Every structure is written in structure tokens, then in C-alpha cells.
Coordinates of C-alpha atoms in Angstrom, one line a residue:
X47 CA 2.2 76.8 6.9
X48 CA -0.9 76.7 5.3
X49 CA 0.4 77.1 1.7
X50 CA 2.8 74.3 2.6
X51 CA 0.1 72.0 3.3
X52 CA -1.9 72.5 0.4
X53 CA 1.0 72.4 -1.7
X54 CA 1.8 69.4 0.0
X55 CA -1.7 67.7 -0.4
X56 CA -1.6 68.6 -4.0
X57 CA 1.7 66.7 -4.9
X58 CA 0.4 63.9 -2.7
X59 CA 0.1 61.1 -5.2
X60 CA -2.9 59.6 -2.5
X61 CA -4.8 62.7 -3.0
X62 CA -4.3 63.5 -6.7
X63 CA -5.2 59.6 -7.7
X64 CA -8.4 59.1 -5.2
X65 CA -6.0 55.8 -3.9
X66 CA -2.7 54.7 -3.5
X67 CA -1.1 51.8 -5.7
X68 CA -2.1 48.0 -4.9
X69 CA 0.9 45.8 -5.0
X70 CA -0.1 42.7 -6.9
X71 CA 0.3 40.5 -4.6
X72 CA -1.1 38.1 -2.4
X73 CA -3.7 39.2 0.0
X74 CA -3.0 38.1 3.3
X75 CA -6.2 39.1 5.0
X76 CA -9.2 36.5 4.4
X77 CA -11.6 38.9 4.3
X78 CA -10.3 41.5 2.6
X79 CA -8.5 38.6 -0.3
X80 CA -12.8 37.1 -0.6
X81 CA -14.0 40.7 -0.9
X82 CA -11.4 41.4 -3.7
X83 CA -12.2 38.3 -5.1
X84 CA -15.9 39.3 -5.3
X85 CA -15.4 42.7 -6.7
X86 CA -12.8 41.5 -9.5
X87 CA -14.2 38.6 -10.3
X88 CA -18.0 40.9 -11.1
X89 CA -15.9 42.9 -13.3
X90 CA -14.7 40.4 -15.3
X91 CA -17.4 38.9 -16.2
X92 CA -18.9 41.9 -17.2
X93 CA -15.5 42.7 -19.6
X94 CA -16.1 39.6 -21.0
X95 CA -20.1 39.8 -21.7
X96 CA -19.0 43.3 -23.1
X97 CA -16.4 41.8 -25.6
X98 CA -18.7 39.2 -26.5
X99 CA -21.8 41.7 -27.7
X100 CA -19.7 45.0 -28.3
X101 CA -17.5 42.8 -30.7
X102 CA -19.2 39.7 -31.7
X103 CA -16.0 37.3 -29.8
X104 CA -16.9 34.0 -28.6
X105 CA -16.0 34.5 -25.1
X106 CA -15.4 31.7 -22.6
X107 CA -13.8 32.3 -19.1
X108 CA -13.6 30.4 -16.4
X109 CA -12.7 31.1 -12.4
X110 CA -12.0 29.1 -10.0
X111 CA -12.2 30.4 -6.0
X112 CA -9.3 29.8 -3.6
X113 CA -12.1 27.1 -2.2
X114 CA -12.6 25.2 -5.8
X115 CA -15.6 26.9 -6.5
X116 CA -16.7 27.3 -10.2
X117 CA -17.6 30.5 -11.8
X118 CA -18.2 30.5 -15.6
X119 CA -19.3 32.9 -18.2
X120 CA -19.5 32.0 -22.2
X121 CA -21.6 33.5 -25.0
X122 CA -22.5 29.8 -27.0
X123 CA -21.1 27.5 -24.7
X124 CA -17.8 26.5 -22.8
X125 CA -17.4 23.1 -23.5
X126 CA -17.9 24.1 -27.3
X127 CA -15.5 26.7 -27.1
X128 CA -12.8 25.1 -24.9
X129 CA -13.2 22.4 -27.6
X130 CA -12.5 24.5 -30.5
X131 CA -10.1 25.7 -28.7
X132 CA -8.2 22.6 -28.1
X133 CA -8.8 21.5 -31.6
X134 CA -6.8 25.2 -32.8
X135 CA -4.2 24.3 -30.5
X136 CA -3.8 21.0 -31.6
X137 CA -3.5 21.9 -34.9
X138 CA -1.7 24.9 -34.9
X139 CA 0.7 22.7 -32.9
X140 CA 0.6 20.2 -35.2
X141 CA 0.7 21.4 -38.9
X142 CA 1.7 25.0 -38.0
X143 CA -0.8 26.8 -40.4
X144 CA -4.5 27.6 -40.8
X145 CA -4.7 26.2 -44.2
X146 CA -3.2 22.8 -43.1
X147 CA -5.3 22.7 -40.3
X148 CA -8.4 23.5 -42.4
X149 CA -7.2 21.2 -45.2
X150 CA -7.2 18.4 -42.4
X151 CA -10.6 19.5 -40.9
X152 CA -12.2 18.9 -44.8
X153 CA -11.0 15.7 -45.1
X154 CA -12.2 14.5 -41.7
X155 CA -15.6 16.0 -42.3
X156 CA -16.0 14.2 -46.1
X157 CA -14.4 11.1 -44.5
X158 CA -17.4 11.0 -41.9
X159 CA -20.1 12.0 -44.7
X160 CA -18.7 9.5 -47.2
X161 CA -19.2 6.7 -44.4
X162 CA -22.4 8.4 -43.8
X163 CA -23.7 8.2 -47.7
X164 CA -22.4 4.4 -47.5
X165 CA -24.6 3.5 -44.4
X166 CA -27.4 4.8 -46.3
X167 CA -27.1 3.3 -49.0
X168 CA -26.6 -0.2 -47.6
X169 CA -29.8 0.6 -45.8
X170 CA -31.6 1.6 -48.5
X171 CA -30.4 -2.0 -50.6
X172 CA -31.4 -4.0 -47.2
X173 CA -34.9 -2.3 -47.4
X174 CA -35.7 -3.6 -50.8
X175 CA -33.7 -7.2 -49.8
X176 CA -30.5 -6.7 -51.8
X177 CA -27.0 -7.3 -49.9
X178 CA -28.2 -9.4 -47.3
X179 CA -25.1 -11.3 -46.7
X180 CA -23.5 -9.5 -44.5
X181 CA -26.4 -9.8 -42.0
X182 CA -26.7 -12.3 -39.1
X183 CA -30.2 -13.8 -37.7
X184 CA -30.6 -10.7 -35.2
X185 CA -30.1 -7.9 -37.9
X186 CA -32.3 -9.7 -40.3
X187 CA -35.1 -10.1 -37.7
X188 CA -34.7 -6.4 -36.8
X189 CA -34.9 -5.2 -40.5
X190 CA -37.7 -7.7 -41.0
X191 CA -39.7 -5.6 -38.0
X192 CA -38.6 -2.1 -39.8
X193 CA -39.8 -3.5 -43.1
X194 CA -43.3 -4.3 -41.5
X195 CA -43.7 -1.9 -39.7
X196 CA -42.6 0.5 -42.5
X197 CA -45.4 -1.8 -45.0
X198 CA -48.2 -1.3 -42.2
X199 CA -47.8 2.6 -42.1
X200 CA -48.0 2.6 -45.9
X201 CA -51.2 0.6 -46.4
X202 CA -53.1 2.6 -43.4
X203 CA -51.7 5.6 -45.9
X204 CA -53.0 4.0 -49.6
X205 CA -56.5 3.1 -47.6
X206 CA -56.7 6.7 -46.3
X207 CA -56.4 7.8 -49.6
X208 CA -58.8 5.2 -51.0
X209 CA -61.7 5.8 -48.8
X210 CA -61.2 10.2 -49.5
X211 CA -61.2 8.8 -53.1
X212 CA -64.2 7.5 -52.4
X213 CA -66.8 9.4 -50.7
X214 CA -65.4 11.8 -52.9
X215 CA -67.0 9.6 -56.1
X216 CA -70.0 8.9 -53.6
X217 CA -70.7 12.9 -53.5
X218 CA -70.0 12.7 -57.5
X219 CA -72.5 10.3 -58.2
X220 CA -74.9 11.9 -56.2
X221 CA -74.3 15.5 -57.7
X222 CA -74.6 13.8 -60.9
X223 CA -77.8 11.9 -60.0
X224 CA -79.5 15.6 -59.2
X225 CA -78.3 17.0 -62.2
X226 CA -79.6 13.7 -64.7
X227 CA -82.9 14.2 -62.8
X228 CA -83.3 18.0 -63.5
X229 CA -82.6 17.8 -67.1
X230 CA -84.9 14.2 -67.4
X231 CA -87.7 16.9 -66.2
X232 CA -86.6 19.9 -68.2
X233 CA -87.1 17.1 -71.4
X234 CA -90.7 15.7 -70.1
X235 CA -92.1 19.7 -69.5
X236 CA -90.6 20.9 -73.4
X237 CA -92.1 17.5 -74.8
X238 CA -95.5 18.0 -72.7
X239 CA -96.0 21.6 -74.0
X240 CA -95.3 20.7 -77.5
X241 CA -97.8 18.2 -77.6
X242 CA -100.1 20.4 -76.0
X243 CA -99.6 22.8 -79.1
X244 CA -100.0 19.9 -81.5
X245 CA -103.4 19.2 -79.9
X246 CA -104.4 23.1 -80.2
X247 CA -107.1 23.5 -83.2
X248 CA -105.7 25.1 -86.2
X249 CA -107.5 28.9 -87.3
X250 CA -109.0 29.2 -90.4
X251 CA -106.4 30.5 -92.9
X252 CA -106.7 33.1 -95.8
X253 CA -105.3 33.9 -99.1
X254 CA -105.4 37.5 -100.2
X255 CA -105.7 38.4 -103.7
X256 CA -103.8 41.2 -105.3
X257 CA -107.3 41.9 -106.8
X258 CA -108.9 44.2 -105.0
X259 CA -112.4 43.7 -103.2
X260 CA -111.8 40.2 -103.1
X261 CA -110.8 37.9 -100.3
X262 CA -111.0 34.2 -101.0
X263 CA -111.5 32.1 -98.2
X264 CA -110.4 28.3 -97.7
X265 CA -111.0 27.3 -94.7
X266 CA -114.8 27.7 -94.9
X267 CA -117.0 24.9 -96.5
X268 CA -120.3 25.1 -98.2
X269 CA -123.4 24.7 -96.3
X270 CA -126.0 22.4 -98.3
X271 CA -128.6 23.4 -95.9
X272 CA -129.7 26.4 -98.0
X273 CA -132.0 25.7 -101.1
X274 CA -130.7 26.0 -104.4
X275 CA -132.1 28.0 -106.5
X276 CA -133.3 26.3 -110.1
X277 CA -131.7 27.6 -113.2
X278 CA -134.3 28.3 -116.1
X279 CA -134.5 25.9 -118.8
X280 CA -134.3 27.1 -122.2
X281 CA -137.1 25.6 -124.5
X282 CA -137.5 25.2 -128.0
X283 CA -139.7 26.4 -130.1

């Protein structure tokens, strides 16, 4: 009897899978349909946050409770991606291949810069007053406030720029004014000592002979203070 049961709890597909089968279906127990609603509803949301990092997918899912209560998960964002999504729809519906559809998406995109470029450029012409036509007494008054206001930044700019221009000449001068005045003084002291050497009392100066035992001297004058002495005089007889 005993091997009998344990053969029997063995073949048991209860016991061999942990739990019997759930039959999809609905849940006729409140509380047991709002605690399976809870548990599921966890679990996907974390499939979902796992497909979006472990594979890089933009994921966007969206629950709704039996009471109209919102629950939402997306990696970018779910109006972007139920957007893109209805844009793929559309256009897989419509031209029935990628390449169409991308072909399609181009043009719309260089359609909307082209009208882009345009503005700008009509913009750019009403700035400087060109193509004024098309523009009634409230658009020019408006574009007359832009261009003031625009004139207004640029000459608090140019002044800016004017008064840095010129503390920065101010700073100049000065600099230079310092430097004029050191080498005025450097001039005065080289001038001042070479007058002084001018002034100095030149040394008596000698010539040397090649002769030897002679020196001759120049510089010395001859003193008429000593007597001469008187030559002889040579008489006749």
C-alpha cells in the first residue's frame, strides 16, 4: 500500500509540477481575479523593462484594470512610441513597403524645412526693409519694435566695446608716458656726466723719443722767474 501511494504521488501531475494547470479563463472570484491582476500585471512590466535594456527595444505597454485604471511602462515615452507606431501602421497600410513609406517621410521632412528656409529668408529681407508688401500696419509695427529693439542691443554692444577700447588706450598712454619719462632722464644723466668730463682738466702729456735718455716734455712752460745767465762777448783786438 505504501509503494502504491508513492507511486501514485509520483505520477501525480500536481505533485510532479508544484501546481495544477490554470484554465485561461475568467476569474470569477474578485479577490482572487485583483490578486492575479496584481501579480501578472508586476511581471509584465518587468518583461518589458527587461526587453527594453537586455535588447535595446523601445518598449511601450499599456494596462488598463477591470476599474479603468491606468498602468503604463515605456522606455522614451508612450505617446512618442504609440505615435511612431501609428505612423508605421499608416504607412505600411498605405504604400505597403518600408522604402515607400521612408521615401514619403523624406519628402515631408524637406517639404517642412524648405518652408522653413523660406520663412527665414523673408525674415531676413524684412529686417533690412526689402519685401515689405506683403505686410499690413500690425506686422510692420511689430517688425518695426524687433528692428529697434534689435538696433538698441547692438549699440549698448559697439559702446561696450568702445569704452574697453578705451581705457585700454588710457592704460597705453600712461605706460607710454612712464617709459618717455625714464628714457628723458636716462638722456639728461649721459649728457650731465659728459659735460662733467669736458670740464675735467686735461694731464700734461708726453712724447717719448726713440733716443734714449731723453724725454721731451710739452706740456711744461718756461719759467722767466730764474735769471739768465749772460753769454760772453767776444772782443776784438
Amino acid at each position: 500500500m505504501e509503494v502504491q501511494s508513492d507511486q501514485s504521488r509520483e505520477t501525480s501531475p500536481q505533485r510532479r509540477n508544484g501546481r495544477g494547470k490554470i484554465a485561461i479563463k475568467r476569474i470569477e472570484n474578485t479577490t482572487n481575479r485583483q490578486v492575479t491582476f496584481c501579480k501578472r500585471r508586476n511581471g509584465l512590466l518587468k518583461k518589458a523593462y527587461e526587453l527594453s535594456v537586455l535588447c535595446d527595444a523601445e518598449v511601450a505597454l499599456v494596462v488598463f484594470s477591470s476599474r479603468g485604471r491606468l498602468y503604463e511602462y515605456s522606455n522614451n515615452s508612450v505617446k512618442a512610441t504609440i505615435d511612431k507606431y501609428k505612423k508605421a501602421s499608416s504607412d505600411s497600410s498605405n504604400n505597403g513597403s518600408i522604402s515607400e513609406a521612408n521615401t514619403q517621410y523624406y519628402q515631408q521632412e524637406s517639404s517642412k524645412l524648405r518652408a522653413q528656409i523660406s520663412n527665414m529668408q523673408n525674415q531676413n529681407k524684412h529686417m533690412i526693409g526689402e519685401a515689405l508688401g506683403a505686410l499690413n500696419l500690425k506686422d510692420l509695427k511689430n517688425l518695426e519694435n524687433k528692428v529697434e529693439k534689435g538696433l538698441s542691443k547692438i549699440r549698448s554692444k559697439k559702446n561696450e566695446l568702445l569704452y574697453a577700447e578705451i581705457e585700454f588706450m588710457r592704460k597705453r598712454e600712461i605706460e607710454l608716458y612712464h617709459n618717455n619719462q625714464c628714457l628723458r632722464a636716462k638722456i639728461a644723466e649721459s649728457e650731465r656726466v659728459h659735460q662733467h668730463m669736458n670740464l675735467m682738466p686735461r694731464s700734461c702729456e708726453f712724447e717719448f723719443v726713440d733716443a734714449p735718455n731723453f724725454l721731451q716734455v710739452n706740456g711744461l712752460q718756461s719759467n722767466d722767474d730764474y735769471p739768465k745767465q749772460e753769454e760772453p762777448q767776444l772782443q776784438l783786438m
